[in-house]
JSON list of C-alpha atoms in Angstrom, two decimals:
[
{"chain": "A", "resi": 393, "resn": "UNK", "atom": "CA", "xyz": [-3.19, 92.34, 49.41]},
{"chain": "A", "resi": 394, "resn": "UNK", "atom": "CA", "xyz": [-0.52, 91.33, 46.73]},
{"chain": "A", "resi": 395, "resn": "UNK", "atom": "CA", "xyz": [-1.20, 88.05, 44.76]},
{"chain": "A", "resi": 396, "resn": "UNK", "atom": "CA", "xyz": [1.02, 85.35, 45.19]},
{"chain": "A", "resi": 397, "resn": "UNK", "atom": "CA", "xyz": [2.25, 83.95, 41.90]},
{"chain": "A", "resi": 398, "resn": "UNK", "atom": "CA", "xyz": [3.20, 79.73, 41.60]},
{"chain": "A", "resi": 399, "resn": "UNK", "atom": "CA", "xyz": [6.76, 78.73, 41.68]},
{"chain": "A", "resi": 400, "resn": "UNK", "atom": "CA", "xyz": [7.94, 76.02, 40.07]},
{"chain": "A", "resi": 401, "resn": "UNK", "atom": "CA", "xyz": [11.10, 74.62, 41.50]},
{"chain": "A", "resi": 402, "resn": "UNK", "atom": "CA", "xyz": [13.87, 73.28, 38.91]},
{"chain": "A", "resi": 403, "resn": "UNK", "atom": "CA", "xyz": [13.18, 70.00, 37.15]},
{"chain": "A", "resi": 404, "resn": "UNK", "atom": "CA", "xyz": [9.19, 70.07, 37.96]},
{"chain": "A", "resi": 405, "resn": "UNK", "atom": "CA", "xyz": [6.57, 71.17, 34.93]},
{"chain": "A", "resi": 406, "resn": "UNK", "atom": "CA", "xyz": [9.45, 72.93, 32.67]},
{"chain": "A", "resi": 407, "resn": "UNK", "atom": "CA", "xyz": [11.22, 68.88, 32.68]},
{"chain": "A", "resi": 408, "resn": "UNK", "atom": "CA", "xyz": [7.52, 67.37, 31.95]},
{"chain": "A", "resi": 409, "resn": "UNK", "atom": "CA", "xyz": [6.82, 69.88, 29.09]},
{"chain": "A", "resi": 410, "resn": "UNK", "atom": "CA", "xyz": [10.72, 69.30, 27.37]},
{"chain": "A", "resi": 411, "resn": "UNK", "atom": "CA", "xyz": [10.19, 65.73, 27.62]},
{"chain": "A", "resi": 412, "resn": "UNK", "atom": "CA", "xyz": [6.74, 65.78, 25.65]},
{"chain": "A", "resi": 413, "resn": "UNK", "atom": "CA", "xyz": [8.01, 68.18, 23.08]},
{"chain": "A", "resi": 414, "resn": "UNK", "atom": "CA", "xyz": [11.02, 66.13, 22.98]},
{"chain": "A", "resi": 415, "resn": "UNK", "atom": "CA", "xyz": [8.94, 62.88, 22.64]},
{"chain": "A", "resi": 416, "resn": "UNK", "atom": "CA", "xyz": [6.69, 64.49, 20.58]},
{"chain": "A", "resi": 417, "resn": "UNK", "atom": "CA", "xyz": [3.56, 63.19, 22.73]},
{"chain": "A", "resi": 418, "resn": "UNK", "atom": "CA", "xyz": [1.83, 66.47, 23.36]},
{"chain": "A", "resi": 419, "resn": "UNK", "atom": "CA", "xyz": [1.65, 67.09, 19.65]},
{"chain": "A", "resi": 420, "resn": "UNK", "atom": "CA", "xyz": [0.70, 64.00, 18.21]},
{"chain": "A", "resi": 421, "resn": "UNK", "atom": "CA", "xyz": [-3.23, 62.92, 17.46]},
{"chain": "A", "resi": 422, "resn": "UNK", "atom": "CA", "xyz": [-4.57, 59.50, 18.36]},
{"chain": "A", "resi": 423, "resn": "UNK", "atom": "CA", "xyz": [-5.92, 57.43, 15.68]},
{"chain": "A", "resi": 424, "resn": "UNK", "atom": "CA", "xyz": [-9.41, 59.02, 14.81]},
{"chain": "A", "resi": 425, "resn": "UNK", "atom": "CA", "xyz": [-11.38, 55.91, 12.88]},
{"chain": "A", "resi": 426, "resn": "UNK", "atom": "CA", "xyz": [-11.21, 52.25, 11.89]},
{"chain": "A", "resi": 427, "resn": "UNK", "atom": "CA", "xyz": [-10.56, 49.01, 14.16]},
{"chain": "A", "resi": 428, "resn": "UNK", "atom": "CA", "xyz": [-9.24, 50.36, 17.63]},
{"chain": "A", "resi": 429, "resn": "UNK", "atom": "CA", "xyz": [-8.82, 53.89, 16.11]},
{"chain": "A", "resi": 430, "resn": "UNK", "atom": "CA", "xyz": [-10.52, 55.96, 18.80]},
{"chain": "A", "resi": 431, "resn": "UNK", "atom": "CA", "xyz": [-13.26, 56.33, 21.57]},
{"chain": "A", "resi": 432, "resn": "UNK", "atom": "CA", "xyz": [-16.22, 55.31, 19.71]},
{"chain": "A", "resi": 433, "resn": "UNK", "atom": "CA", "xyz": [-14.44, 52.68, 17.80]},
{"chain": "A", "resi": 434, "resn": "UNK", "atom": "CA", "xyz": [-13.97, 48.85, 18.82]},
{"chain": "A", "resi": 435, "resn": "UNK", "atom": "CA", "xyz": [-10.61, 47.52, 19.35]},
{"chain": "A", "resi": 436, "resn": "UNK", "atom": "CA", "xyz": [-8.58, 45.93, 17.00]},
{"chain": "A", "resi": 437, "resn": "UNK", "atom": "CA", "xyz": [-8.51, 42.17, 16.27]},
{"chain": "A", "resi": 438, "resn": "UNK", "atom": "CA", "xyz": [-5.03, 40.71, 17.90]},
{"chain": "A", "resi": 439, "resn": "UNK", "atom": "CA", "xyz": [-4.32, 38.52, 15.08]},
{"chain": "A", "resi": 440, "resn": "UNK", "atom": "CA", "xyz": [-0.95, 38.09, 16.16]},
{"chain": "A", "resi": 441, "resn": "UNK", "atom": "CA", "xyz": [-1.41, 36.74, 19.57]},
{"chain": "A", "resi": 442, "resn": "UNK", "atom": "CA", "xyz": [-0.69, 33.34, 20.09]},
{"chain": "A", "resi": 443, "resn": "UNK", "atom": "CA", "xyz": [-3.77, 31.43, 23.02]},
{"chain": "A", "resi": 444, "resn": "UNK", "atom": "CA", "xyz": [-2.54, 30.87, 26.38]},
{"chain": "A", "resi": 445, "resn": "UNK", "atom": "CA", "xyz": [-1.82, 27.18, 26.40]},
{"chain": "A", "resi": 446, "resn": "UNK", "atom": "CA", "xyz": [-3.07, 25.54, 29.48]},
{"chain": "A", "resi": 447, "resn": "UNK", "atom": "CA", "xyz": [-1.34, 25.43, 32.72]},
{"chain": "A", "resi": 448, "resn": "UNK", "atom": "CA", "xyz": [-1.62, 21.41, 33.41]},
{"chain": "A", "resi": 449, "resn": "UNK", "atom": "CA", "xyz": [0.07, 21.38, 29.62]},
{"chain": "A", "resi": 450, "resn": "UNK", "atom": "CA", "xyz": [2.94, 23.63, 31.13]},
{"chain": "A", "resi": 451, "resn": "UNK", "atom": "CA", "xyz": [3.22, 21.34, 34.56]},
{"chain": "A", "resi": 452, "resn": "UNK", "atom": "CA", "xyz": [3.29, 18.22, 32.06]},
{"chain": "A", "resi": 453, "resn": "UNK", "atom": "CA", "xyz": [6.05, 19.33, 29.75]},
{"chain": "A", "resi": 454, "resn": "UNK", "atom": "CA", "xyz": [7.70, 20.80, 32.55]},
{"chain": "A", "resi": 455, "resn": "UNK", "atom": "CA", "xyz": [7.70, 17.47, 34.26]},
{"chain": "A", "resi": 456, "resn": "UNK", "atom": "CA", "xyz": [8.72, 15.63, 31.02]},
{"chain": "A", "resi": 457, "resn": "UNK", "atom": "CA", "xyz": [12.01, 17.86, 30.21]},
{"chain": "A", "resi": 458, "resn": "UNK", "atom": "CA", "xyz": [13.14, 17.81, 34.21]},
{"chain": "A", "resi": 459, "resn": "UNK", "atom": "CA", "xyz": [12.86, 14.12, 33.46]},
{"chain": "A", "resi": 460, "resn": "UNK", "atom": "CA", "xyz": [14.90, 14.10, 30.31]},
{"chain": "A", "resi": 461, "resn": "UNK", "atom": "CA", "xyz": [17.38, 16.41, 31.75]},
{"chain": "A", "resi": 462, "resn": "UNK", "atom": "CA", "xyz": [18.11, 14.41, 34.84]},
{"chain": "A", "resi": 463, "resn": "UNK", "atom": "CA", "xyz": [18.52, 10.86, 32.39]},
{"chain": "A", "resi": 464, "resn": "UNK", "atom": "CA", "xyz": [20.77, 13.00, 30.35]},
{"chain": "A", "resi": 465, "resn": "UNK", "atom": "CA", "xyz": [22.66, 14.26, 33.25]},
{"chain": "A", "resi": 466, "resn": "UNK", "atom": "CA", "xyz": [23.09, 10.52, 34.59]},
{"chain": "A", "resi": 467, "resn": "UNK", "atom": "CA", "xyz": [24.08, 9.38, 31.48]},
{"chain": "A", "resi": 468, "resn": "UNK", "atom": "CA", "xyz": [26.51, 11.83, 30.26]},
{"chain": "A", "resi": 469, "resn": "UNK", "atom": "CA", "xyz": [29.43, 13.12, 31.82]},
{"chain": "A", "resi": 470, "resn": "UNK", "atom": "CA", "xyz": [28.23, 17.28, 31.59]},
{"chain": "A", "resi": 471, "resn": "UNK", "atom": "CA", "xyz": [29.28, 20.34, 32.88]},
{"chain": "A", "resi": 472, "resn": "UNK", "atom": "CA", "xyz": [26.15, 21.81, 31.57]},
{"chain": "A", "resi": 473, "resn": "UNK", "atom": "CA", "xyz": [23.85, 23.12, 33.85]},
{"chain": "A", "resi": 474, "resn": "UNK", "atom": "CA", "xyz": [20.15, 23.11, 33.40]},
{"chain": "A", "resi": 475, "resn": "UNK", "atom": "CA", "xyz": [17.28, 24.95, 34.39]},
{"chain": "A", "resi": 476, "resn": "UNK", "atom": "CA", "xyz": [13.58, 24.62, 34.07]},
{"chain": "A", "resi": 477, "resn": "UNK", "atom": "CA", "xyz": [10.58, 26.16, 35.65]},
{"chain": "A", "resi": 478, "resn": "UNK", "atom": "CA", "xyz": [7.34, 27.57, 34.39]},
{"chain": "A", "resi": 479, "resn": "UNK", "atom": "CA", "xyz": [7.25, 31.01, 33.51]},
{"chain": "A", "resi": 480, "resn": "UNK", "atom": "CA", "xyz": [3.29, 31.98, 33.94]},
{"chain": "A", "resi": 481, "resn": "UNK", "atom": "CA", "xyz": [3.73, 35.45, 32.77]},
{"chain": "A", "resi": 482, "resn": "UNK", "atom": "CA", "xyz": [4.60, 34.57, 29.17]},
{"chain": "A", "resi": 483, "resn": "UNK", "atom": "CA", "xyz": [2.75, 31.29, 29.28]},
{"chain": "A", "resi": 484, "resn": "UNK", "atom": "CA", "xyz": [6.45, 28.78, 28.46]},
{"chain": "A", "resi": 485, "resn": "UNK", "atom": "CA", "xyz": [8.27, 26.64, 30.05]},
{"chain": "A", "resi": 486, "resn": "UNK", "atom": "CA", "xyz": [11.90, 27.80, 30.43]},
{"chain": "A", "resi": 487, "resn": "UNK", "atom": "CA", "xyz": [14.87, 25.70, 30.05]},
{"chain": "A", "resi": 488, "resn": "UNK", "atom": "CA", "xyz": [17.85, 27.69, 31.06]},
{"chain": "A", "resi": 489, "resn": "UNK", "atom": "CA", "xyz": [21.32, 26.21, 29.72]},
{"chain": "A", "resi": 490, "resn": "UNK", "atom": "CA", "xyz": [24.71, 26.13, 28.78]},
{"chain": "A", "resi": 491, "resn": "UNK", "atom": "CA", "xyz": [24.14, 22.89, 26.42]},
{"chain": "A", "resi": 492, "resn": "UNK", "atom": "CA", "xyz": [24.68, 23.42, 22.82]},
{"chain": "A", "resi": 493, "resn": "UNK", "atom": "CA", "xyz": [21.53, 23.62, 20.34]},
{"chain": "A", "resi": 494, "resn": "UNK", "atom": "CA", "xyz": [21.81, 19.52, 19.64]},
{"chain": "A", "resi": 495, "resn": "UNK", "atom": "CA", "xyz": [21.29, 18.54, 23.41]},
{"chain": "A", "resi": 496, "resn": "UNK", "atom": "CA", "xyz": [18.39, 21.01, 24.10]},
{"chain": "A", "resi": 497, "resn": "UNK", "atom": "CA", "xyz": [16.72, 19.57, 20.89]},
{"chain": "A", "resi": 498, "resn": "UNK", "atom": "CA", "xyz": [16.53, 16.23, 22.25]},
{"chain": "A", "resi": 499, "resn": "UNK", "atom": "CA", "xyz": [15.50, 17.59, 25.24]},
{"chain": "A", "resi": 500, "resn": "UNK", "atom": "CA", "xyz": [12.66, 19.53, 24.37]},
{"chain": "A", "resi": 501, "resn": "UNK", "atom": "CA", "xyz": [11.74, 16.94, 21.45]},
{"chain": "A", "resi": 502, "resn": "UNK", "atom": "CA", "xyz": [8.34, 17.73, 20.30]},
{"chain": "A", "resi": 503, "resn": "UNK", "atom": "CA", "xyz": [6.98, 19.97, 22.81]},
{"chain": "A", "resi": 504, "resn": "UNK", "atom": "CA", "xyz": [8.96, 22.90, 21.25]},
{"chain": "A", "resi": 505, "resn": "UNK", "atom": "CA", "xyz": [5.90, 25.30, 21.01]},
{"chain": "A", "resi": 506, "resn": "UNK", "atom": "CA", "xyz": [5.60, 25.49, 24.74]},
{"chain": "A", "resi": 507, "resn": "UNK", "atom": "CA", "xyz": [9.30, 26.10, 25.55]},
{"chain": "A", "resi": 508, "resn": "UNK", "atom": "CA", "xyz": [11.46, 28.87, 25.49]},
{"chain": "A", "resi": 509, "resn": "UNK", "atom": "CA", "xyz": [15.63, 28.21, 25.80]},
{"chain": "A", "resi": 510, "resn": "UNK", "atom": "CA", "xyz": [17.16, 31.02, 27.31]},
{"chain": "A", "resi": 511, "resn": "UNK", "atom": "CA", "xyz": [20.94, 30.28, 26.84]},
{"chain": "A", "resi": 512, "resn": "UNK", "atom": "CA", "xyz": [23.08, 30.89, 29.97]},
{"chain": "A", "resi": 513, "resn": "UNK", "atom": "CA", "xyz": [24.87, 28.93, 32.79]},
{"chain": "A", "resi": 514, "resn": "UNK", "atom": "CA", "xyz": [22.66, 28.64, 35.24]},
{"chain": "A", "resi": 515, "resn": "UNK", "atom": "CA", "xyz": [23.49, 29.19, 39.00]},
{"chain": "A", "resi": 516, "resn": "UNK", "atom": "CA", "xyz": [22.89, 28.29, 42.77]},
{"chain": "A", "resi": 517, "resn": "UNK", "atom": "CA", "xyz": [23.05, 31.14, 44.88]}
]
């Protein structure tokens, strides 16, 4: 009896193997020694990672800026809108807005470190 030979259909191994030479993956070594540089080695020291601040922090500020943007909102005539939730996977509060740079200041004051502004109208749906 005959031997039956693999077929590959269009698109299958010959796309994997253009898109590793093209990336250059198949070819490149791993790092072989030093911090995180290889099986036997330890990982690297994260120096640049900033600690997880704690969540009842992030409820607390969270709490604090929905308060200062509802006094702003009832004390100013706006057509800002405003935003703010917690954000666990990066650790922040976020304050979505419209407002310009001075108004999120104040309302943010010192608790900068824990929020992020992401600039944009926000929107009911």
């Amino acid at each position: 009896m005959g031997r039956s030979r693999p077929t590959f259909r269009r698109g299958g191994l010959g796309f994997l193997l253009a898109v590793l030479a093209a990336t250059g993956a198949a070819c490149q070594p791993g790092p072989t020694g030093g911090p995180g540089g290889g099986a036997d080695s330890p990982p690297a020291a994260d120096t640049g990672a900033t600690p997880r601040p704690d969540p009842e922090d992030l409820r607390r500020v969270s709490k604090e800026i929905n308060q200062r943007v509802t006094a702003y909102a009832q004390t100013h005539d706006t057509s800002y809108s405003f935003g703010v939730y917690i954000d666990s996977g990066i650790g922040r509060v976020i304050l979505e807005t419209d407002a310009p740079a001075a108004v999120t200041e104040r309302l943010v004051g010192a608790d900068a470190d824990l929020v992020q502004i992401r600039r944009e109208k926000v929107e009911d749906y």
